[in-house]
Amino acid sequence: MKNCFLLSLTLLFFVACQTSTTEKPFIAIKGIDSTHQPGDNFFNYVNAKWYDTAQIPASQSGVGAYRFMNYQQRLKLQGILDSISKTNNAPGNLEQKIGDFFASGMDTNTINQRGFEPLKTGLDRINAITSMADMITFMAEETKLSNVSLIAFQVFPDQENSSMNMGHISQAGIGMPDRDYYFKTDSASISIQQAYKKYLADLFTLTGSDLVLAQKNAALVYNIEKQLAASHKTNIETRDIKGNYHKTALADLNKRQGNIGWTIYFNTLGATMDSLDVAQPGYYDKVNTLLKSIPLGDWKIYLKANYISNYTDYLSKPFVDASFEYNKALTGQAVQKTRGEIMASAVDNSLGQALGQLYTKLYFPESAKTRMLELVNNLQKAFSNRIDQLNWMGDSTRQKAKEKLFAITKKIGYPDKWRDYSHVTVVRNKYFENVVSAAANNFQYNLAKLGKPVDKTEWFTTPSTVTAYNNPYANEIVFPAGILQPPYFDNNADDALNYGGIGMVIGHEMTHTFDDQGAQYDKDGNVKNWWTPQDYEKFKAKTQQVIDLYNKFTVLDSIHVKGALTVGENTADIGGVAVALDAFKMTKQGQDTTRIGGFTPLQRFFFSVARIWRVKMKNEYMHYWINNDPHSPPMWRVNGPLMNTPAFYTAFNVKPGEMMYLANDKRIKIW
């Protein structure tokens, strides 16, 4: 769950009350909509009253829990940054860097006065290109500033030897979110295509071209991108772990794709290696062909569009406005975010662990970390018990599954070792240069890993982000401080709410260890078969059941969930609820039937599951979600798992004929 969650939303989700002077306070369940039957649509039964009254802020594309809680997180970060930016800090220290970075971006007068002046050197470099070798050199130099164009180079573990880092190249070259945006012909997709073409034309007019030439150049760039997109694998095809790994000798790559100039590219990067992973070779074969067939002059226009687009959000208002208008077509966001919110995100993206140190001191007590570790350990035990009870798995596979489960590394709150930003130069009135310095530092930070042992202590999200993730290369699950707050986790809440909330998320991340992708990695993070052939065939048949079930679910009346795209997350949701419930039953409250506020512990558990995915979003963003997100829409993150959970039927007396009812032999149980 690569994203999202928050404190003020507690007022929307849970209201504290006290029944008498002798009873302990408890978090009451409010807002149940009795006009809905729990067995027809549990998401609406719990959330409809909130949904009908919730207002999406004009600057956002949605509201509620999950990733939309990061809106409130950014307000918290903004408060920290605003205070620090007004303080005199010693040059070079953590506070100076994040305070001055924030202040430089808040200084819109200076940014607007500069116009597109920060881009002129780069545009001049493109104009000076006279050969394909020059072009490859330029692309590599921009890659060193974290600006990707035709070639996407990264350093991360070798999936066949996860203790070592290696170079990887993957498909790139397009400006819209996914290949399919270039080929769909429905009205919504055509509107996005038109918005993107206008955006490209705006980039050219804002840097000096007249409208006619700008539109001509935009059409040229779009045509190149569409040719590149045709060679892209779909977002479903990229889920194939082995099918997107091709370890290749650099010498062979030079022979296969001689027009690209790989030696020039990697020498310019400073990347020394004799082999690398080419994730999608077909894409680079296409690039190799197009570099020969498309004139250099056209490529220079393409590079200009890519170069300007990479930096639009760090330039003057007309550039920011152009970027927003395109984003508006994608997500339905009505107005731009405030400058403070934008800058809170920018600092978090560029100096996230520096800012995270200040955030965790204010918002993450050690007591929360202790209780979270207890929850994680209990879910690990519950998962182990479930593996023991699987009737479809043989003893050999079962033993290896349990070894992998107990080898999981658990990271909670924030890193033990903070990242060093000493090489980032921050000047108070040079926002563009500050962004470039941070981006260059980020590239060098990653390049330094090339050919080196993997640092298992590294984090791949910032502490303040509302998210959680499973990293299969390291066999680890990670829960940053940002998600460890209501409605997901509350140190003062009863176990039912915490196990139904963060417990479900913990179980979800553990299940990723064994989803359609995670199951291909061994306990050390290597892609290696540890299954018997018979067990793996049974496992694949069960994941196909998940695909088939979710393909039937719809949103916006008729748009279907993409079961093959979302199978990993759906499997993790189903497993997450089941494991969290088993772990809850290990607690004192889970073994009790005492009602709180009129509800049994089991009912409170399921109420919490429904409320952690309480989200309302704009239709445009829902379209974007369905097309690109590997998670199912929020309603189906609740109803899908629960209709496969026997205890849910008992807790709410779900009967045949109700919309969520599945016959016992149709309910999916994998883990």
Coordinates of C-alpha atoms in Angstrom, one line a residue, residues 297-622:
G297 CA 15.4 18.1 -34.6
D298 CA 12.1 16.4 -33.5
W299 CA 13.8 14.7 -30.6
K300 CA 15.1 18.1 -29.4
I301 CA 11.5 19.4 -29.3
Y302 CA 10.5 16.3 -27.4
L303 CA 13.4 16.9 -24.9
K304 CA 12.3 20.5 -24.4
A305 CA 8.8 19.4 -23.5
N306 CA 10.0 16.8 -21.1
Y307 CA 12.5 19.2 -19.6
I308 CA 10.0 22.1 -19.0
S309 CA 7.4 19.7 -17.7
N310 CA 9.7 18.3 -15.1
Y311 CA 10.1 21.7 -13.6
T312 CA 6.8 23.4 -14.0
D313 CA 5.7 23.2 -10.4
Y314 CA 8.9 25.0 -9.3
L315 CA 8.5 28.0 -11.6
S316 CA 6.3 31.1 -11.9
K317 CA 2.6 31.1 -11.6
P318 CA 1.8 30.6 -15.3
F319 CA 3.7 27.3 -15.3
V320 CA 2.0 26.2 -12.1
D321 CA -1.4 27.1 -13.6
A322 CA -0.7 25.1 -16.7
S323 CA 0.3 22.1 -14.7
F324 CA -2.8 22.4 -12.5
E325 CA -5.2 22.7 -15.5
Y326 CA -3.9 19.3 -16.8
N327 CA -4.1 17.8 -13.4
K328 CA -7.6 19.1 -13.0
A329 CA -8.7 17.0 -16.0
L330 CA -7.1 14.0 -14.5
T331 CA -8.4 14.2 -10.9
G332 CA -11.3 16.7 -10.8
Q333 CA -9.5 18.9 -8.3
A334 CA -11.4 22.2 -8.5
V335 CA -8.8 24.8 -7.2
Q336 CA -5.1 24.8 -6.5
K337 CA -3.7 23.8 -3.2
T338 CA -2.6 26.6 -0.9
R339 CA 1.1 27.5 -1.3
G340 CA 1.7 26.3 2.3
E341 CA 0.4 22.9 1.5
I342 CA 2.3 22.7 -1.7
M343 CA 5.5 23.6 0.1
A344 CA 4.9 21.1 2.9
S345 CA 4.8 18.4 0.3
A346 CA 7.8 19.8 -1.5
V347 CA 10.0 19.8 1.6
D348 CA 8.7 16.3 2.6
N349 CA 9.6 15.0 -0.9
S350 CA 13.1 16.7 -1.0
L351 CA 14.2 16.5 2.7
G352 CA 11.7 14.1 4.1
Q353 CA 13.8 12.4 6.8
A354 CA 15.1 15.8 8.1
L355 CA 11.5 17.0 8.4
G356 CA 10.5 13.6 9.8
Q357 CA 12.8 14.0 12.8
L358 CA 10.9 17.1 13.8
Y359 CA 7.5 15.5 13.1
T360 CA 8.1 12.4 15.2
K361 CA 9.3 14.4 18.2
L362 CA 5.9 16.2 18.2
Y363 CA 3.5 13.5 17.1
F364 CA 4.8 10.0 17.8
P365 CA 5.3 8.9 21.5
E366 CA 7.4 5.9 22.3
S367 CA 4.3 4.3 24.0
A368 CA 2.6 4.1 20.5
K369 CA 5.6 2.3 19.1
T370 CA 5.5 -0.2 22.0
R371 CA 1.8 -1.0 21.5
M372 CA 2.2 -1.2 17.8
L373 CA 5.0 -3.8 18.2
E374 CA 2.6 -5.8 20.4
L375 CA 0.0 -5.7 17.7
V376 CA 2.4 -6.8 15.0
N377 CA 3.7 -9.7 17.1
N378 CA 0.2 -10.9 17.8
L379 CA -0.8 -10.8 14.2
Q380 CA 2.3 -12.7 13.3
K381 CA 1.3 -15.5 15.7
A382 CA -2.2 -15.4 14.3
F383 CA -0.9 -15.7 10.8
S384 CA 1.2 -18.7 11.8
N385 CA -1.8 -20.4 13.3
R386 CA -3.7 -19.9 10.0
I387 CA -0.9 -21.4 8.0
D388 CA -1.0 -24.5 10.3
Q389 CA -4.7 -24.9 9.5
L390 CA -4.5 -24.6 5.7
N391 CA -6.0 -27.7 4.1
W392 CA -4.6 -26.9 0.6
M393 CA -0.9 -26.6 1.6
G394 CA 1.5 -29.4 2.0
D395 CA 3.9 -29.8 4.9
S396 CA 7.0 -28.8 2.9
T397 CA 5.6 -25.6 1.6
R398 CA 4.0 -24.9 5.0
Q399 CA 7.3 -25.0 6.8
K400 CA 8.9 -22.6 4.3
A401 CA 5.9 -20.2 4.6
K402 CA 6.3 -20.1 8.3
E403 CA 10.1 -19.5 8.1
K404 CA 9.4 -16.6 5.8
L405 CA 6.7 -15.2 8.1
F406 CA 8.9 -15.2 11.1
A407 CA 11.8 -13.8 9.1
I408 CA 9.8 -10.6 8.4
T409 CA 11.6 -7.4 9.6
K410 CA 9.2 -5.0 11.4
K411 CA 9.8 -1.2 11.0
I412 CA 7.6 1.1 13.1
G413 CA 7.5 4.9 13.3
Y414 CA 10.8 6.1 11.9
P415 CA 14.2 4.9 10.9
D416 CA 16.9 3.9 13.4
K417 CA 19.4 5.7 11.2
W418 CA 18.4 9.1 9.7
R419 CA 19.4 10.1 6.2
D420 CA 22.2 12.6 5.7
Y421 CA 21.5 15.8 3.7
S422 CA 24.8 17.5 4.2
H423 CA 25.4 17.6 0.4
V424 CA 22.1 19.5 -0.3
T425 CA 22.7 23.2 -0.7
V426 CA 19.7 25.4 0.4
V427 CA 19.6 29.2 -0.3
R428 CA 16.7 31.1 1.0
N429 CA 15.8 33.0 -2.2
K430 CA 16.6 30.3 -4.8
Y431 CA 13.8 27.8 -4.8
F432 CA 14.5 26.3 -8.2
E433 CA 18.1 25.7 -7.4
N434 CA 17.2 24.2 -4.0
V435 CA 14.9 21.7 -5.7
V436 CA 17.7 20.8 -8.2
S437 CA 20.3 20.4 -5.4
A438 CA 18.0 18.1 -3.5
A439 CA 17.2 16.1 -6.6
A440 CA 20.9 15.8 -7.5
N441 CA 21.7 14.6 -4.0
N442 CA 18.9 12.0 -4.2
F443 CA 20.3 10.6 -7.4
Q444 CA 23.8 10.4 -6.0
Y445 CA 22.5 8.8 -2.8
N446 CA 21.0 6.0 -4.9
L447 CA 23.9 5.7 -7.4
A448 CA 26.2 5.1 -4.4
K449 CA 24.4 1.8 -3.8
L450 CA 25.3 0.4 -7.2
G451 CA 27.1 -2.9 -6.8
K452 CA 27.1 -2.5 -3.0
P453 CA 25.4 -4.7 -0.3
V454 CA 21.8 -3.7 0.5
D455 CA 21.3 -1.6 3.6
K456 CA 18.4 -3.4 5.3
T457 CA 17.9 -0.4 7.7
E458 CA 16.8 1.9 4.8
W459 CA 13.3 3.3 4.6
F460 CA 11.4 4.1 1.4
T461 CA 8.8 6.5 2.8
T462 CA 9.0 9.5 5.1
P463 CA 7.9 9.2 8.7
S464 CA 5.1 11.7 8.3
T465 CA 3.4 10.0 5.3
V466 CA 0.1 8.2 5.9
T467 CA 0.9 4.8 4.3
A468 CA 2.3 1.4 5.0
Y469 CA 4.2 -1.0 2.7
N470 CA 5.7 -4.4 2.3
N471 CA 9.2 -4.6 0.7
P472 CA 9.6 -8.1 -0.8
Y473 CA 13.3 -7.6 -1.5
A474 CA 14.0 -7.2 2.2
N475 CA 11.0 -9.3 3.5
E476 CA 10.0 -6.4 5.7
I477 CA 6.8 -4.5 6.6
V478 CA 6.9 -0.8 7.4
F479 CA 4.5 1.4 9.3
P480 CA 5.6 5.1 9.5
A481 CA 4.4 7.4 12.2
G482 CA 2.0 9.1 9.9
I483 CA -0.5 6.1 9.8
L484 CA -0.2 5.5 13.5
Q485 CA -3.1 7.8 14.5
P486 CA -6.9 7.6 14.4
P487 CA -8.8 6.1 12.7
Y488 CA -6.1 3.5 12.2
F489 CA -4.5 3.5 15.6
D490 CA -5.4 5.1 18.9
N491 CA -3.3 4.4 22.0
N492 CA -6.5 5.1 24.1
A493 CA -8.8 2.9 22.1
D494 CA -10.1 -0.5 23.0
D495 CA -8.5 -3.5 21.2
A496 CA -11.6 -4.0 18.9
L497 CA -11.0 -0.6 17.2
N498 CA -7.2 -1.0 17.0
Y499 CA -7.3 -4.6 15.6
G500 CA -10.0 -3.7 13.1
G501 CA -8.0 -0.6 12.2
I502 CA -4.2 -0.8 12.2
G503 CA -4.5 -4.5 12.8
M504 CA -6.2 -5.0 9.4
V505 CA -3.4 -2.9 7.8
I506 CA -0.7 -5.0 9.6
G507 CA -2.4 -8.2 8.4
H508 CA -2.7 -6.6 4.9
E509 CA 1.1 -6.0 4.7
M510 CA 1.9 -9.4 6.1
T511 CA -0.4 -11.0 3.5
H512 CA 1.6 -9.2 0.8
T513 CA 4.4 -11.4 1.7
F514 CA 2.3 -14.2 0.2
D515 CA 0.2 -12.4 -2.5
D516 CA 0.5 -13.2 -6.2
Q517 CA 3.8 -11.3 -6.3
G518 CA 5.2 -11.7 -2.8
A519 CA 4.7 -15.4 -2.9
Q520 CA 7.5 -15.6 -5.5
Y521 CA 10.1 -14.3 -3.1
D522 CA 11.8 -16.4 -0.5
K523 CA 12.5 -15.5 3.2
D524 CA 15.6 -13.6 2.2
G525 CA 13.9 -11.6 -0.6
N526 CA 15.1 -13.5 -3.6
V527 CA 12.8 -14.5 -6.4
K528 CA 13.1 -18.2 -5.8
N529 CA 10.6 -21.1 -5.9
W530 CA 9.9 -22.4 -2.4
W531 CA 6.6 -24.1 -3.3
T532 CA 5.9 -27.6 -4.4
P533 CA 4.3 -27.6 -7.9
Q534 CA 1.0 -28.9 -6.5
D535 CA 0.7 -26.3 -3.8
Y536 CA 1.6 -23.4 -6.2
E537 CA -1.1 -24.5 -8.6
K538 CA -3.6 -24.6 -5.8
F539 CA -2.5 -21.1 -4.7
K540 CA -2.8 -19.7 -8.3
A541 CA -6.3 -21.1 -8.5
K542 CA -7.3 -19.3 -5.3
T543 CA -5.9 -16.0 -6.5
Q544 CA -7.9 -16.5 -9.7
Q545 CA -11.0 -16.7 -7.5
V546 CA -10.1 -13.3 -6.2
I547 CA -9.7 -11.9 -9.7
D548 CA -13.0 -13.3 -10.8
L549 CA -14.9 -12.0 -7.7
Y550 CA -13.5 -8.4 -7.9
N551 CA -14.1 -8.3 -11.7
K552 CA -17.8 -8.3 -10.9
F553 CA -17.7 -5.2 -8.6
T554 CA -18.6 -1.9 -10.1
V555 CA -18.2 1.8 -9.3
L556 CA -19.9 4.9 -10.9
D557 CA -22.8 2.6 -12.0
S558 CA -21.0 0.6 -14.6
I559 CA -17.2 0.8 -14.4
H560 CA -15.7 -2.5 -13.3
V561 CA -12.9 -3.0 -10.8
K562 CA -9.9 -4.5 -12.7
G563 CA -9.4 -7.8 -10.9
A564 CA -6.1 -8.7 -12.5
L565 CA -4.6 -5.3 -11.6
T566 CA -5.8 -5.3 -8.0
V567 CA -5.4 -9.0 -7.2
G568 CA -2.4 -8.5 -4.9
E569 CA -4.1 -5.8 -2.8
N570 CA -7.4 -7.6 -2.7
T571 CA -5.7 -10.8 -1.6
A572 CA -4.0 -8.7 1.1
D573 CA -7.3 -7.1 2.2
I574 CA -9.0 -10.5 2.5
G575 CA -6.1 -12.0 4.4
G576 CA -5.6 -8.8 6.5
V577 CA -9.1 -8.9 7.9
A578 CA -8.9 -12.6 8.6
V579 CA -5.5 -12.4 10.4
A580 CA -6.5 -9.3 12.4
L581 CA -9.7 -10.9 13.5
D582 CA -7.8 -14.0 14.7
A583 CA -5.3 -11.8 16.6
F584 CA -8.1 -9.8 18.1
K585 CA -9.7 -13.1 19.4
M586 CA -6.4 -13.7 21.3
T587 CA -7.0 -10.5 23.4
K588 CA -9.2 -10.3 26.5
Q589 CA -11.8 -8.2 24.8
G590 CA -11.8 -10.5 21.8
Q591 CA -12.7 -13.4 24.0
D592 CA -15.5 -11.4 25.7
T593 CA -19.1 -10.6 24.6
T594 CA -19.5 -7.5 26.8
R595 CA -21.2 -4.7 24.7
I596 CA -19.8 -1.2 24.5
G597 CA -22.2 1.5 23.5
G598 CA -24.7 -1.3 22.5
F599 CA -22.3 -3.1 20.2
T600 CA -20.4 -6.4 20.7
P601 CA -16.6 -6.5 20.5
L602 CA -16.9 -8.3 17.2
Q603 CA -19.2 -5.6 15.7
R604 CA -16.9 -2.9 16.9
F605 CA -14.0 -4.7 15.1
F606 CA -15.9 -4.7 11.8
F607 CA -17.1 -1.1 12.3
S608 CA -13.4 -0.1 12.5
V609 CA -12.6 -2.0 9.3
A610 CA -15.3 -0.1 7.5
R611 CA -14.2 3.3 8.9
I612 CA -10.5 3.1 8.0
W613 CA -11.5 3.1 4.3
R614 CA -14.0 5.9 4.7
V615 CA -13.3 8.0 1.6
K616 CA -15.3 10.2 -0.7
M617 CA -13.7 11.2 -4.0
K618 CA -14.6 13.1 -7.2
N619 CA -15.8 11.1 -10.2
E620 CA -12.7 12.1 -12.2
Y621 CA -10.4 10.8 -9.5
M622 CA -12.4 7.6 -9.3

